[in-house]
Short mmCIF file of C-alpha atoms in Angstrom, two decimals:
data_model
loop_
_atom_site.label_atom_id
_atom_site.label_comp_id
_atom_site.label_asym_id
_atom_site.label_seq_id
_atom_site.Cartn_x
_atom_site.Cartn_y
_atom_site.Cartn_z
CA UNK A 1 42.46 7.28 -202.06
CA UNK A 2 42.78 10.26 -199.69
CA UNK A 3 44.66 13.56 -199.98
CA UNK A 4 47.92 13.49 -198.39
CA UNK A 5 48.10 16.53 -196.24
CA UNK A 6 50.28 18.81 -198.26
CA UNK A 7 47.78 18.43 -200.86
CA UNK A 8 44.99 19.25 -199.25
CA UNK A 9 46.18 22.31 -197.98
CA UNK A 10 47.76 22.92 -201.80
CA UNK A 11 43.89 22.37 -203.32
CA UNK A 12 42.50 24.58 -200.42
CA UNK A 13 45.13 27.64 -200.87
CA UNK A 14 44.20 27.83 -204.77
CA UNK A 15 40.59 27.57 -204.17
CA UNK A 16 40.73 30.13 -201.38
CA UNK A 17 42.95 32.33 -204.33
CA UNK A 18 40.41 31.65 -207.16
CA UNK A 19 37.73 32.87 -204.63
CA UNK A 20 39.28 36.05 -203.49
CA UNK A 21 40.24 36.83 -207.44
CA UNK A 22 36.57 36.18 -208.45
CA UNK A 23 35.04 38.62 -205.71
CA UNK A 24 38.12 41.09 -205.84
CA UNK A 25 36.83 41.75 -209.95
CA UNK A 26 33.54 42.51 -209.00
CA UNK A 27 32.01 46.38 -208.90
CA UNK A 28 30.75 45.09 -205.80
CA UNK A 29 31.51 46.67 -201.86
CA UNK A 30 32.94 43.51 -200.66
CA UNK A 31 35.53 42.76 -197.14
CA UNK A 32 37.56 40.00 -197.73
CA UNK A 33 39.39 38.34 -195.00
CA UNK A 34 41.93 35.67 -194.89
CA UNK A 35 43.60 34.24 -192.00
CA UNK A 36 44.89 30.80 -190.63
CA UNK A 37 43.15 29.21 -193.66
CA UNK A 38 40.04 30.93 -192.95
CA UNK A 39 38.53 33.14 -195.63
CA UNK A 40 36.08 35.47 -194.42
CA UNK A 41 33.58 37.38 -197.51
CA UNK A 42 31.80 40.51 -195.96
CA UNK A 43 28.94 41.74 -198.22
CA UNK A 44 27.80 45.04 -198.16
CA UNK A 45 24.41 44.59 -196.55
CA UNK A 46 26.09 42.68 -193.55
CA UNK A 47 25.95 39.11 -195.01
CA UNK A 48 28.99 36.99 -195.11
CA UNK A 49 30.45 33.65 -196.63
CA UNK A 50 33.06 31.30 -194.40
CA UNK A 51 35.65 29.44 -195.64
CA UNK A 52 37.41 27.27 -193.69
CA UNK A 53 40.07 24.26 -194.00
CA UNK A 54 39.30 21.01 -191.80
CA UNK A 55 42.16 19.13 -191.78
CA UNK A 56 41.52 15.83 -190.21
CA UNK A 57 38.34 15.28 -192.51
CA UNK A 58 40.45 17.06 -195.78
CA UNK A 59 36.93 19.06 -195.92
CA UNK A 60 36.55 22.49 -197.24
CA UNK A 61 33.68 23.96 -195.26
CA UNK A 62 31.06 26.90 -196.17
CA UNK A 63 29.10 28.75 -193.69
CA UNK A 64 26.24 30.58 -195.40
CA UNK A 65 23.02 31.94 -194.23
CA UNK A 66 21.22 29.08 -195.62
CA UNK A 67 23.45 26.77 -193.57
CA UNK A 68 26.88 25.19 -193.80
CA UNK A 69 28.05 23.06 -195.84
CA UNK A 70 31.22 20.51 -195.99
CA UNK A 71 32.97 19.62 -199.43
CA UNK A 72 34.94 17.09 -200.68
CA UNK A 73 37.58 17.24 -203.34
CA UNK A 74 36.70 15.22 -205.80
CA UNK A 75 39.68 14.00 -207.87
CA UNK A 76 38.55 12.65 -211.03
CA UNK A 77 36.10 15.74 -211.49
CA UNK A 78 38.86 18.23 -210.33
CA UNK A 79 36.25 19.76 -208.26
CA UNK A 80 35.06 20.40 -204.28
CA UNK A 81 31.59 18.29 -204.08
CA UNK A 82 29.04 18.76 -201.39
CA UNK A 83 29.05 15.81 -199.13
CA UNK A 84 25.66 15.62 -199.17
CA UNK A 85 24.02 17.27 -201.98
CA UNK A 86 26.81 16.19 -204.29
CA UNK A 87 26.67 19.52 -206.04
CA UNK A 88 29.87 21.32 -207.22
CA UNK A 89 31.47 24.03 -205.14
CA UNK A 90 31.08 26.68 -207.73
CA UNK A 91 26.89 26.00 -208.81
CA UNK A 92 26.19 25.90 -205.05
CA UNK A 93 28.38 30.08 -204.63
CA UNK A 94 26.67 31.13 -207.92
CA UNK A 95 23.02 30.51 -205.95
CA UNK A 96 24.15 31.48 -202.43
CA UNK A 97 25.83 34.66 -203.57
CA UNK A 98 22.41 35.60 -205.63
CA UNK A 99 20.57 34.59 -202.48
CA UNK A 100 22.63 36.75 -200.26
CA UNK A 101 23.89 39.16 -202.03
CA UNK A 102 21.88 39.94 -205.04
CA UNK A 103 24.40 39.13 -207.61
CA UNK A 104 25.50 37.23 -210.51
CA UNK A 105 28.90 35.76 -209.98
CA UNK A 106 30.70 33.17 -212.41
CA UNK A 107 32.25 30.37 -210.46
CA UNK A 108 32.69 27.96 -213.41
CA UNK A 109 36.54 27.09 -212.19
CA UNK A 110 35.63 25.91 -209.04
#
């Protein structure tokens, strides 16, 4: 079964929250942006994360500098899910953030 629409966009909004409340705790110099659904992380050596709602698939995307990426939420898990890797939303930020950024973050709710 697919998300209805208002759903989506409910599951998107808290993940986009949880995300800004994780990186808003840190000790880190990070920009955070968010605007028409798009969340925007600036790092402080220039690197950035991308996270953006795709409505007609009901994808949350990533753009990284190792690539982008396109999740799906999986209901029974509770949890975005690569499309093609099948790994969690949160394991695949905790590596990309260390990759990019240098640093241990803790994205076990995602």
């Amino acid at each position: 079964m697919s998300l209805t629409e208002a759903r989506f966009h409910d599951l998107v909004d808290t993940t986009q929250q949880m995300l800004e409340d994780i990186f808003d705790e840190s000790d880190l110099d990070i920009d955070l942006e968010s605007s028409a659904g798009v969340l925007t992380v600036k790092f402080e050596n220039g690197s950035q994360l991308i996270f953006s709602r795709q409505e007609p698939l009901r994808q949350l995307w990533l753009a990284a500098v190792s690539g982008g990426f396109h999740f799906d939420y999986d209901e029974e898990s509770e949890r975005w899910m690569c499309d093609k890797s099948e790994e969690q939303l949160g394991e695949m930020l905790e590596r990309i953030v260390k990759q990019q950024a240098g640093a241990e973050f803790d994205f076990e709710g995602l």
